[in-house]
XYZ file of C-alpha atoms in Angstrom:
680
model
C -6.417 1.383 1.444
C -5.938 5.167 -0.084
C -2.939 4.418 -2.341
C -1.825 7.328 -4.334
C 1.652 6.604 -4.789
C 4.652 4.868 -3.965
C 6.827 6.693 -2.091
C 6.580 7.721 1.408
C 6.035 11.262 1.730
C 6.187 13.370 5.418
C 3.576 16.295 6.129
C 5.260 19.404 7.150
C 1.977 20.396 7.209
C 2.440 24.378 6.208
C 0.274 23.450 3.866
C -2.333 21.221 4.725
C -6.137 21.972 3.919
C -7.869 23.404 7.007
C -10.874 21.126 8.048
C -12.653 23.562 10.104
C -14.900 25.641 7.765
C -12.840 27.905 6.023
C -14.655 31.415 4.776
C -14.950 31.768 0.854
C -12.669 34.120 -0.844
C -14.445 34.536 -3.764
C -11.627 36.728 -5.003
C -8.907 34.011 -4.872
C -6.204 34.550 -7.780
C -6.999 31.935 -10.457
C -2.569 31.239 -9.988
C -3.023 30.031 -6.231
C -6.153 28.656 -6.800
C -5.661 24.552 -6.436
C -8.176 23.173 -9.033
C -8.446 26.124 -11.604
C -4.897 26.237 -12.410
C -5.097 22.749 -13.396
C -7.661 23.039 -15.730
C -7.241 21.542 -19.267
C -10.226 23.490 -20.079
C -9.181 21.847 -23.942
C -10.768 18.686 -23.128
C -14.645 18.463 -22.288
C -15.247 17.669 -18.698
C -18.203 14.629 -20.318
C -15.210 13.078 -22.414
C -12.663 12.416 -20.139
C -13.140 14.364 -16.518
C -9.963 13.857 -15.264
C -8.219 15.113 -18.031
C -10.060 18.383 -18.121
C -9.412 18.175 -14.391
C -5.590 17.705 -14.321
C -4.479 17.856 -18.168
C -2.726 21.196 -17.395
C -0.761 19.923 -15.062
C -0.001 16.669 -16.568
C 1.552 18.870 -19.893
C 3.468 21.349 -17.645
C 4.631 18.066 -15.704
C 6.671 15.057 -18.014
C 7.543 12.465 -15.731
C 11.514 12.462 -14.709
C 13.170 9.533 -15.320
C 13.645 8.448 -12.029
C 10.148 8.259 -11.566
C 7.691 5.369 -13.069
C 5.076 7.730 -12.013
C 4.492 11.412 -11.266
C 1.708 13.021 -9.626
C 0.909 15.633 -6.413
C 2.476 12.670 -4.123
C 5.820 12.880 -5.440
C 5.820 17.060 -6.058
C 4.803 17.286 -1.798
C 7.427 14.491 -1.819
C 9.995 16.641 -2.890
C 9.545 19.217 -0.456
C 9.161 17.164 2.284
C 12.017 14.692 1.495
C 14.632 18.476 1.873
C 13.167 18.492 6.021
C 13.727 15.048 6.483
C 16.885 15.496 4.959
C 17.885 18.432 7.432
C 16.558 16.771 10.022
C 19.542 13.797 9.282
C 21.803 15.634 8.596
C 21.559 17.429 12.114
C 21.229 13.939 13.709
C 24.117 13.020 11.722
C 25.856 15.728 13.261
C 24.586 16.416 16.504
C 27.787 13.618 18.678
C 24.183 12.444 20.112
C 24.578 10.205 22.985
C 24.574 6.064 21.818
C 21.461 4.778 22.079
C 19.422 7.885 21.575
C 16.890 8.233 19.029
C 19.104 11.165 17.263
C 22.293 8.621 17.220
C 20.312 5.906 15.382
C 19.063 8.790 12.660
C 22.157 9.875 11.976
C 24.704 7.027 11.891
C 21.580 4.876 9.710
C 21.908 8.135 7.145
C 25.372 8.031 7.337
C 26.269 4.559 6.555
C 23.691 4.738 3.684
C 25.388 7.928 2.492
C 29.195 6.035 3.061
C 29.489 4.427 -0.594
C 33.128 4.397 0.424
C 32.929 1.695 2.618
C 29.204 0.357 0.914
C 31.849 -0.081 -1.602
C 35.088 -1.683 -0.014
C 32.501 -4.257 1.727
C 30.868 -5.358 -1.366
C 28.656 -9.123 -0.961
C 30.878 -9.001 2.241
C 28.553 -6.963 3.495
C 26.526 -10.045 3.844
C 28.906 -12.368 4.389
C 27.637 -13.826 7.814
C 23.437 -14.860 5.764
C 25.915 -16.410 3.101
C 28.108 -18.725 5.189
C 25.402 -19.744 6.370
C 23.777 -20.025 3.194
C 27.368 -22.439 2.175
C 27.137 -24.555 5.000
C 24.021 -26.269 4.127
C 24.198 -30.262 3.416
C 20.988 -31.508 3.674
C 17.668 -30.486 3.582
C 16.539 -29.662 6.762
C 19.902 -27.530 6.688
C 17.440 -26.085 3.999
C 14.565 -25.414 6.243
C 16.603 -24.515 9.344
C 18.531 -21.600 7.101
C 14.617 -20.351 5.505
C 13.986 -20.136 8.648
C 17.407 -17.668 9.622
C 16.989 -15.901 6.590
C 13.289 -14.970 7.232
C 14.345 -13.312 10.401
C 16.413 -11.403 8.680
C 14.134 -9.882 5.933
C 15.073 -11.690 2.948
C 11.828 -13.200 0.751
C 12.124 -17.193 1.241
C 9.683 -19.174 0.758
C 8.468 -19.210 4.477
C 5.635 -16.747 4.688
C 5.074 -16.270 8.394
C 3.766 -13.402 10.549
C 1.850 -12.973 13.614
C -1.703 -10.832 13.459
C -5.226 -10.843 14.167
C -7.327 -13.601 14.119
C -9.787 -12.885 11.779
C -13.088 -14.815 13.256
C -11.446 -13.602 16.889
C -9.809 -10.205 16.905
C -8.774 -9.693 20.187
C -6.386 -13.272 19.644
C -3.222 -12.769 18.027
C -1.872 -15.479 16.329
C 0.840 -17.259 14.450
C -0.273 -16.866 10.329
C 1.258 -18.314 6.858
C 0.784 -17.370 4.033
C 1.842 -17.920 0.153
C 5.443 -16.579 -0.552
C 8.924 -17.726 -2.182
C 8.402 -16.212 -5.500
C 10.493 -13.363 -7.176
C 8.407 -11.508 -9.854
C 5.759 -9.826 -8.569
C 2.864 -12.121 -8.125
C 2.073 -16.030 -9.883
C 0.683 -14.358 -13.309
C 4.129 -13.198 -14.394
C 5.405 -16.318 -14.740
C 2.109 -18.202 -17.029
C 0.595 -15.249 -18.813
C 1.925 -15.350 -22.588
C 0.912 -11.989 -24.130
C 4.411 -10.242 -25.203
C 4.567 -7.370 -22.384
C 4.825 -10.237 -19.229
C 6.955 -12.867 -21.718
C 9.472 -10.356 -21.761
C 9.892 -9.641 -18.446
C 9.611 -13.591 -17.117
C 12.402 -13.919 -19.838
C 14.163 -11.256 -18.872
C 14.301 -12.210 -15.273
C 15.255 -16.046 -15.683
C 18.007 -15.486 -18.459
C 19.502 -12.086 -17.438
C 18.576 -10.780 -13.638
C 19.099 -14.350 -12.092
C 22.208 -14.956 -13.632
C 23.796 -12.083 -12.984
C 23.005 -11.644 -9.598
C 24.305 -14.773 -8.879
C 27.407 -14.454 -10.270
C 27.730 -10.948 -8.607
C 27.877 -12.870 -4.890
C 29.916 -15.581 -7.176
C 28.050 -18.562 -8.470
C 28.755 -18.310 -11.898
C 26.705 -21.433 -12.726
C 23.972 -21.503 -15.215
C 22.395 -24.535 -14.014
C 22.035 -23.096 -10.530
C 20.201 -20.286 -12.278
C 17.157 -21.906 -14.243
C 17.139 -24.156 -10.505
C 16.094 -21.291 -9.166
C 13.901 -20.328 -11.469
C 12.116 -23.635 -11.721
C 11.242 -23.569 -8.473
C 10.072 -20.332 -8.058
C 7.526 -21.591 -11.288
C 6.522 -24.599 -9.339
C 5.743 -22.790 -6.218
C 4.046 -20.040 -8.454
C 1.812 -22.537 -9.739
C 0.281 -23.422 -6.011
C -0.308 -19.309 -5.660
C -3.300 -17.870 -5.626
C -4.347 -15.114 -8.345
C -5.702 -11.905 -7.445
C -9.000 -12.132 -7.039
C -8.371 -15.405 -5.261
C -6.476 -13.759 -2.134
C -8.948 -11.266 -1.662
C -12.039 -13.855 0.034
C -11.497 -13.649 3.745
C -13.223 -16.528 4.666
C -11.483 -18.867 1.647
C -8.163 -17.938 2.948
C -8.516 -18.415 6.419
C -7.562 -22.193 7.639
C -6.920 -22.804 11.096
C -5.309 -25.280 12.681
C -3.630 -27.802 14.826
C 0.192 -27.166 14.250
C 0.125 -31.371 14.194
C -2.514 -30.877 11.528
C 0.316 -28.538 9.789
C 2.408 -31.021 9.947
C 0.422 -33.929 8.524
C -0.112 -31.546 5.381
C 3.716 -31.396 5.595
C 5.205 -34.572 5.841
C 8.997 -33.526 4.838
C 8.282 -30.301 7.234
C 8.313 -30.432 10.759
C 7.261 -27.596 11.839
C 7.290 -28.584 16.124
C 11.016 -28.241 15.318
C 11.096 -25.491 12.469
C 8.876 -23.140 14.572
C 11.537 -22.541 17.238
C 14.431 -21.319 14.552
C 11.805 -18.513 13.784
C 12.075 -17.257 17.403
C 8.453 -18.918 17.888
C 7.715 -21.249 20.641
C 4.872 -22.459 22.597
C 2.378 -22.732 19.276
C -0.569 -24.929 19.176
C -2.409 -23.738 16.386
C -1.613 -21.852 13.310
C -3.831 -19.973 10.487
C -3.111 -21.238 6.907
C -4.045 -18.512 3.668
C -3.186 -20.932 1.218
C -2.653 -24.716 2.583
C -1.996 -26.065 -1.126
C 1.183 -23.541 -1.655
C 2.605 -25.567 1.235
C 2.246 -28.824 -0.470
C 3.592 -28.165 -3.468
C 6.315 -26.513 -0.935
C 6.114 -29.628 0.455
C 6.529 -31.107 -2.992
C 9.471 -29.373 -4.108
C 11.337 -30.160 -0.440
C 11.711 -33.395 -2.301
C 12.230 -32.663 -6.110
C 14.790 -30.317 -5.949
C 18.376 -31.067 -5.290
C 19.595 -29.729 -1.977
C 22.180 -27.591 -4.705
C 19.155 -26.360 -5.921
C 17.688 -24.843 -2.929
C 20.920 -23.129 -1.550
C 21.420 -21.478 -5.531
C 17.903 -20.393 -4.892
C 18.395 -19.017 -1.272
C 21.512 -17.410 -1.778
C 18.936 -16.199 -4.746
C 16.641 -14.713 -2.146
C 19.371 -13.131 0.235
C 20.801 -11.310 -2.301
C 17.883 -10.128 -4.306
C 16.914 -9.095 -0.971
C 19.929 -6.756 0.037
C 20.682 -5.524 -3.245
C 19.644 -1.935 -3.104
C 21.774 -1.780 0.135
C 25.445 -3.454 -1.215
C 28.481 -1.915 -4.217
C 27.205 -0.335 -6.933
C 27.188 -4.038 -9.225
C 24.501 -5.368 -7.319
C 22.468 -2.105 -7.059
C 22.793 -1.264 -10.390
C 21.469 -4.794 -11.699
C 18.703 -5.008 -9.064
C 17.499 -0.883 -10.560
C 18.331 -2.575 -14.320
C 15.305 -5.176 -13.571
C 12.937 -3.983 -10.576
C 13.484 -0.140 -11.839
C 13.626 0.004 -15.357
C 12.212 -3.333 -16.620
C 9.581 -3.720 -14.474
C 8.435 -0.396 -13.855
C 10.034 1.749 -16.824
C 11.812 4.109 -14.594
C 14.849 5.849 -16.955
C 17.533 6.614 -13.785
C 17.691 6.127 -9.883
C 16.700 8.754 -7.892
C 19.474 10.528 -6.048
C 21.716 8.221 -3.412
C 20.328 10.694 -0.333
C 16.698 9.774 -1.026
C 17.051 6.522 -1.539
C 18.541 6.263 1.677
C 15.340 8.163 3.282
C 13.280 5.788 2.261
C 14.831 3.121 3.494
C 15.308 4.524 6.527
C 11.576 5.050 6.649
C 10.908 1.594 5.956
C 12.151 0.635 8.888
C 12.454 3.035 11.558
C 10.067 5.797 10.321
C 8.176 6.061 14.078
C 11.345 7.560 15.307
C 11.764 9.600 12.028
C 8.516 10.840 12.690
C 8.829 11.209 16.358
C 11.503 14.018 15.185
C 9.635 15.035 12.350
C 5.987 15.905 14.302
C 8.066 17.487 17.289
C 9.029 19.783 14.473
C 6.190 20.122 11.782
C 3.175 19.264 13.026
C 1.560 21.103 16.285
C -0.527 18.618 17.955
C -3.833 21.073 17.935
C -3.754 20.157 14.060
C -5.690 16.805 15.024
C -8.667 18.260 16.034
C -9.781 19.463 12.644
C -9.909 16.116 11.341
C -11.405 14.619 13.287
C -14.180 16.985 12.905
C -14.028 15.757 9.353
C -14.549 11.955 9.949
C -17.926 12.884 11.860
C -18.515 14.819 9.133
C -18.762 11.650 7.020
C -19.563 9.522 9.601
C -22.863 11.380 10.119
C -23.861 11.379 6.367
C -23.276 7.834 6.679
C -25.426 6.928 8.870
C -28.298 9.232 6.878
C -27.028 6.882 3.500
C -27.554 3.788 6.219
C -31.194 4.768 7.580
C -32.518 6.201 4.015
C -30.956 2.730 2.104
C -34.009 1.079 0.120
C -32.542 -1.965 -0.613
C -31.374 -3.238 3.398
C -33.243 -4.710 6.021
C -34.107 -2.950 9.119
C -32.638 -5.696 10.967
C -29.270 -5.732 8.734
C -29.356 -1.916 9.027
C -29.139 -1.777 12.584
C -26.340 -3.989 13.132
C -24.406 -1.357 9.913
C -25.402 1.412 12.294
C -23.321 -0.311 14.978
C -20.363 -1.104 13.312
C -20.567 2.316 11.757
C -19.875 3.856 14.985
C -17.607 1.520 15.629
C -15.486 2.405 13.995
C -11.614 4.363 14.988
C -10.400 6.473 13.536
C -6.261 7.322 13.704
C -5.406 10.929 12.472
C -2.112 12.384 12.491
C 0.020 10.510 14.563
C 0.144 8.015 17.217
C -0.690 8.900 20.976
C 2.513 6.563 21.931
C 5.408 5.731 19.958
C 7.119 2.170 19.382
C 10.109 2.164 21.491
C 13.053 1.346 19.181
C 15.718 0.542 21.809
C 16.252 -2.669 21.327
C 17.408 -1.348 17.887
C 20.789 -1.517 16.915
C 22.461 1.020 14.324
C 26.066 1.665 13.774
C 28.441 3.580 11.188
C 29.636 0.568 10.074
C 27.986 -1.108 7.680
C 24.682 0.165 5.524
C 23.017 -3.513 4.462
C 24.041 -4.409 8.484
C 22.365 -1.730 9.894
C 19.716 -3.052 7.360
C 19.466 -6.316 8.647
C 19.679 -5.335 11.980
C 16.226 -3.069 10.744
C 14.951 -5.845 9.300
C 15.240 -8.070 12.408
C 13.747 -5.858 15.078
C 10.931 -5.281 12.814
C 10.585 -9.335 12.647
C 11.332 -9.535 16.681
C 8.284 -6.823 17.350
C 5.905 -8.537 15.086
C 5.951 -12.353 16.755
C 6.492 -10.783 20.472
C 2.842 -9.585 19.699
C 1.793 -13.423 19.335
C -0.943 -14.901 22.310
C -0.256 -11.017 23.837
C -3.591 -8.896 23.958
C -3.983 -6.522 20.942
C -2.603 -3.002 21.101
C -5.349 -1.061 19.664
C -3.127 2.317 20.121
C 0.028 0.922 17.690
C 0.099 2.856 14.538
C 0.662 0.564 10.741
C 1.324 3.756 9.024
C 3.999 6.435 9.812
C 3.269 10.140 10.197
C 4.631 11.425 7.491
C 3.108 8.722 4.940
C 0.831 10.124 2.031
C -1.504 7.021 2.316
C -4.325 6.267 4.876
C -5.915 2.922 5.393
C -8.902 0.502 7.271
C -8.057 -2.326 9.172
C -11.202 -4.555 9.297
C -10.277 -6.600 12.445
C -9.274 -3.462 14.357
C -12.574 -1.831 12.451
C -10.211 1.332 12.430
C -9.345 4.001 10.340
C -5.638 5.385 10.150
C -5.324 9.036 8.576
C -1.597 9.951 8.619
C -0.591 13.286 9.083
C 0.819 13.640 4.925
C -2.358 12.631 3.575
C -4.067 16.382 4.356
C -1.618 18.530 2.006
C -2.246 19.961 -1.484
C 1.000 21.706 -2.658
C 2.449 24.785 -2.738
C -1.324 26.033 -1.394
C -2.093 27.809 2.224
C -4.463 26.285 4.326
C -6.373 29.448 3.821
C -6.421 29.253 0.361
C -8.233 26.232 0.296
C -11.806 26.431 0.539
C -14.662 23.590 1.861
C -15.530 23.054 -1.359
C -12.297 21.661 -2.076
C -11.454 19.758 0.932
C -14.303 18.011 1.287
C -13.421 16.498 -2.560
C -9.580 16.134 -1.291
C -9.996 15.194 2.049
C -13.397 14.394 2.770
C -14.605 11.854 -0.253
C -11.562 10.890 -1.643
C -9.915 9.592 1.826
C -11.964 9.270 4.767
C -15.192 8.278 2.969
C -12.948 6.225 0.960
C -11.364 4.379 3.942
C -14.796 4.287 6.231
C -16.777 2.751 3.256
C -14.063 -0.110 3.089
C -15.480 -1.549 6.414
C -18.994 -1.299 3.837
C -17.226 -3.102 1.350
C -17.256 -6.578 -0.855
C -14.236 -7.766 2.194
C -15.272 -5.352 4.664
C -18.690 -5.787 5.224
C -18.047 -9.494 6.253
C -16.088 -8.565 9.309
C -18.481 -6.974 12.232
C -18.334 -4.052 14.858
C -15.749 -5.942 16.620
C -13.234 -6.930 13.617
C -14.832 -10.480 13.424
C -15.080 -12.480 10.352
C -19.187 -13.314 10.827
C -21.746 -13.360 8.724
C -24.143 -10.693 9.784
C -26.174 -9.896 7.288
C -29.677 -11.674 6.257
C -28.663 -13.728 3.466
C -31.049 -11.572 1.496
C -29.598 -8.398 1.412
C -26.049 -9.753 0.829
C -28.078 -11.191 -2.246
C -29.037 -7.841 -3.276
C -25.386 -6.131 -2.268
C -23.923 -8.790 -4.518
C -25.608 -7.919 -7.169
C -25.370 -4.300 -7.180
C -21.227 -5.236 -6.560
C -21.127 -6.922 -9.725
C -22.756 -3.905 -11.700
C -19.489 -2.536 -10.705
C -17.244 -5.485 -11.301
C -18.939 -5.395 -14.718
C -18.378 -1.278 -15.857
C -14.656 -1.807 -13.913
C -13.890 -5.225 -16.784
C -15.268 -2.592 -19.276
C -12.361 -0.354 -19.371
C -9.275 -1.330 -21.464
C -5.719 0.638 -19.996
C -3.037 -0.456 -22.587
C -3.247 -3.152 -25.270
C -5.498 -6.172 -24.267
C -4.681 -5.308 -20.585
C -8.121 -4.625 -19.269
C -8.903 -3.572 -15.567
C -9.999 -6.057 -13.425
C -12.855 -5.663 -11.861
C -13.150 -8.497 -9.496
C -9.738 -7.760 -8.077
C -10.325 -3.943 -8.075
C -13.614 -4.182 -6.402
C -13.692 -3.683 -2.711
C -11.561 0.229 -4.303
C -13.616 0.622 -6.361
C -16.620 0.850 -3.785
C -14.684 2.654 -1.462
C -14.376 5.438 -4.734
C -17.591 5.222 -4.600
C -18.863 5.608 -1.325
C -16.549 8.155 -0.813
C -17.353 10.838 -3.138
C -21.239 10.466 -2.411
C -20.312 10.776 1.265
C -18.336 13.492 0.764
C -20.483 15.213 -1.332
C -23.159 15.105 1.234
C -21.299 16.356 4.282
C -20.392 19.441 1.979
C -23.784 20.452 1.081
C -23.996 21.268 4.920
C -21.153 23.574 4.814
C -21.890 27.413 4.529
C -19.994 27.020 0.942
C -22.406 25.170 -0.193
C -25.587 26.708 1.098
C -24.010 30.169 -0.606
C -23.939 28.878 -3.351
C -21.129 31.841 -4.535
C -18.769 30.768 -7.597
C -15.089 30.759 -6.765
C -13.135 31.817 -10.954
C -16.638 30.916 -12.335
C -16.541 27.421 -10.568
C -20.069 26.027 -8.768
C -19.106 24.872 -4.989
C -20.160 21.629 -6.331
C -18.040 22.091 -9.694
C -15.506 22.343 -7.182
C -15.795 19.682 -4.799
C -15.611 17.235 -7.657
C -12.197 19.003 -8.977
C -11.121 18.877 -5.438
C -11.791 15.308 -5.595
C -10.116 14.476 -8.889
C -6.909 17.094 -7.532
C -5.935 13.820 -4.546
C -5.381 11.731 -8.565
C -3.664 14.146 -10.131
C -0.910 12.288 -11.895
C 0.169 10.422 -14.827
C 2.340 6.630 -15.258
C 4.303 4.893 -17.303
C 2.775 2.234 -19.202
C 5.539 -0.433 -17.898
C 4.070 0.609 -14.298
C 0.804 1.018 -15.491
C 0.590 -2.585 -17.100
C 2.475 -3.422 -13.538
C -0.014 -2.239 -11.666
C -3.267 -4.124 -13.846
C -1.252 -7.653 -13.112
C -0.019 -7.090 -9.112
C -2.542 -4.084 -7.573
C -5.857 -4.048 -6.232
C -6.066 -0.779 -6.986
C -7.547 0.848 -10.501
C -5.885 3.010 -12.672
C -5.520 6.770 -11.563
C -7.732 7.797 -13.887
C -10.473 5.478 -13.937
C -10.485 6.756 -9.593
C -12.169 9.463 -11.452
C -13.644 8.795 -14.340
C -15.621 5.694 -13.414
C -17.342 6.204 -10.216
C -18.124 9.919 -10.976
C -20.138 8.151 -14.303
C -22.399 6.410 -11.298
C -23.220 10.240 -9.337
C -26.181 11.998 -10.532
C -25.059 15.150 -9.578
C -21.739 15.011 -11.264
C -23.432 15.126 -14.491
C -26.074 18.030 -13.237
C -23.179 20.089 -12.248
C -20.493 19.279 -15.705
C -24.597 19.323 -18.104
C -23.166 15.748 -19.139
C -25.684 14.545 -21.653
C -25.935 11.384 -23.182
C -23.758 10.214 -25.662
C -20.896 11.936 -23.977
C -18.302 9.090 -23.418
C -18.833 9.100 -19.882
C -22.352 8.753 -19.648
C -24.004 6.355 -18.133
C -27.773 5.825 -18.488
C -29.549 6.328 -14.865
C -30.914 2.725 -14.386
C -27.435 1.684 -15.014
C -25.480 3.901 -12.544
C -24.413 1.604 -9.355
C -25.695 2.907 -6.454
C -24.438 0.980 -3.333
C -24.009 3.241 -0.202
């Protein structure tokens, strides 16, 4: 997956990159040149290319108080949020028929902006699930209520969902994963460095007690029990690296075996409480977590578990309750964890929530107004240009056998691209939205999402379904579907008209940074373990697999050497898949660009050669900077390397980069030729 920002943004595509050939404009004004205007000429390309390419912009654009990072995605998002705001405000005033998309959008937005009602309701906005918790009297009640809370999107100790069977991708099966933590992952409960210790102490000693007190439970013992339960569950939870091994996170078993694994949990009785009936087998990602959960159910009292479930409910809904809940939630999650100094304006927060719950419904209205169907073809053409480049790369590999090459080519040819927006939209008929309560609308939306997911159990895989919305500034690869999803918004460059974006920049910004990146995910350390039909299956010869692993280890070692903050280094193993995809995307995008007229003509624009502009176009995709708090959180929880290293690190492995910018031995970005990583 390619993540540039935590914000959703939508695509108006009035400033989108044209992916068909664009005439080179030698007289393009420097102020309108999307790469020239961001340069910092005081930095040498060989010292820190990211800052050379983007430093001029970074100096002029400090991170606003409401954000933990600020970059290209945010800039585009500010403009596009305004367009979404107009759609919502128009829908709010439309007096649309009940049950229509317009009514649901307008009423949701109204309820989120109706702070008088939100303050009046306070904790009573979630009174129904709170009453369920208060009525718990036994351990069986604990399990039953946890199941109910799971169905309304509270983050309980049950991590269930329906998805494709990794070893039989045509089957939709019930899966269980580790869950139940309130901090971002297990490392936050056990690392002893000063930064993590400070966050953990705040969470346990201030955040949990404050939120429970606001909810009506002023009990230090209860707050301590919540943290103790979470720490016990964290002890059996896998870390970021361990979660990336698809074989070790695949344990298919009959429900009866799961019952034996957890003797205090009768799953035959509990599954119907989750809305799941006639389930005969499950896939358990991390069995040791459920073994520990089973033990914890006997170790902790009913009162302790009631406090835990109250905490899970309140923390999951705090952003949609009265100001006291919302502010404490932001103090910890926004400021302590991410370094933000103030919240976004309310209308933006409501839009973000709406997009997360009913984004495809919003997307239907959005693309109708702002994204013409004809634009799709441009992006499909570039996908095929990258696919053609990848075929050539595979055929020329000197380390892969003909047998594995044949299967790799078959998988490449089978990759299905989803571009722009869905051909089939989701049906939101069953979603209930009114102006009565914002929290209730969120609850209904989460329950609708849950029901939509579990109803896939046992049904054929819907390959027309999208897992992202058109207005998302992101893209991804699905190994089980062997497909890439490229939302319309991902192709935008802020403030630049289509005609002013030359192919060099487009191929760096789009073909390399997004399309080539996502296709390469099909052949990274995880994706390569799935065959052309999306099944987890060994299709490499053992020798080829060993050669790939040797080359990938070079990339692990390279990234392990990058120190980001204090004593924090990049985790080369955890970020390996993304780092392979970045490197693959760059070399594929460059080779595809070499077939364009602009590359062959070789004319400069504002003193920059076509190849220089390609590399600058790629760097533009990672334009931005991040607060230290958010950067530290990313290192511990994210499989993506920091943005600046997604430019500097892979460029140091690409020979053409050295030639294009005259990088010499002794420059900080220099890597000796025999140590440069070459995989695909």
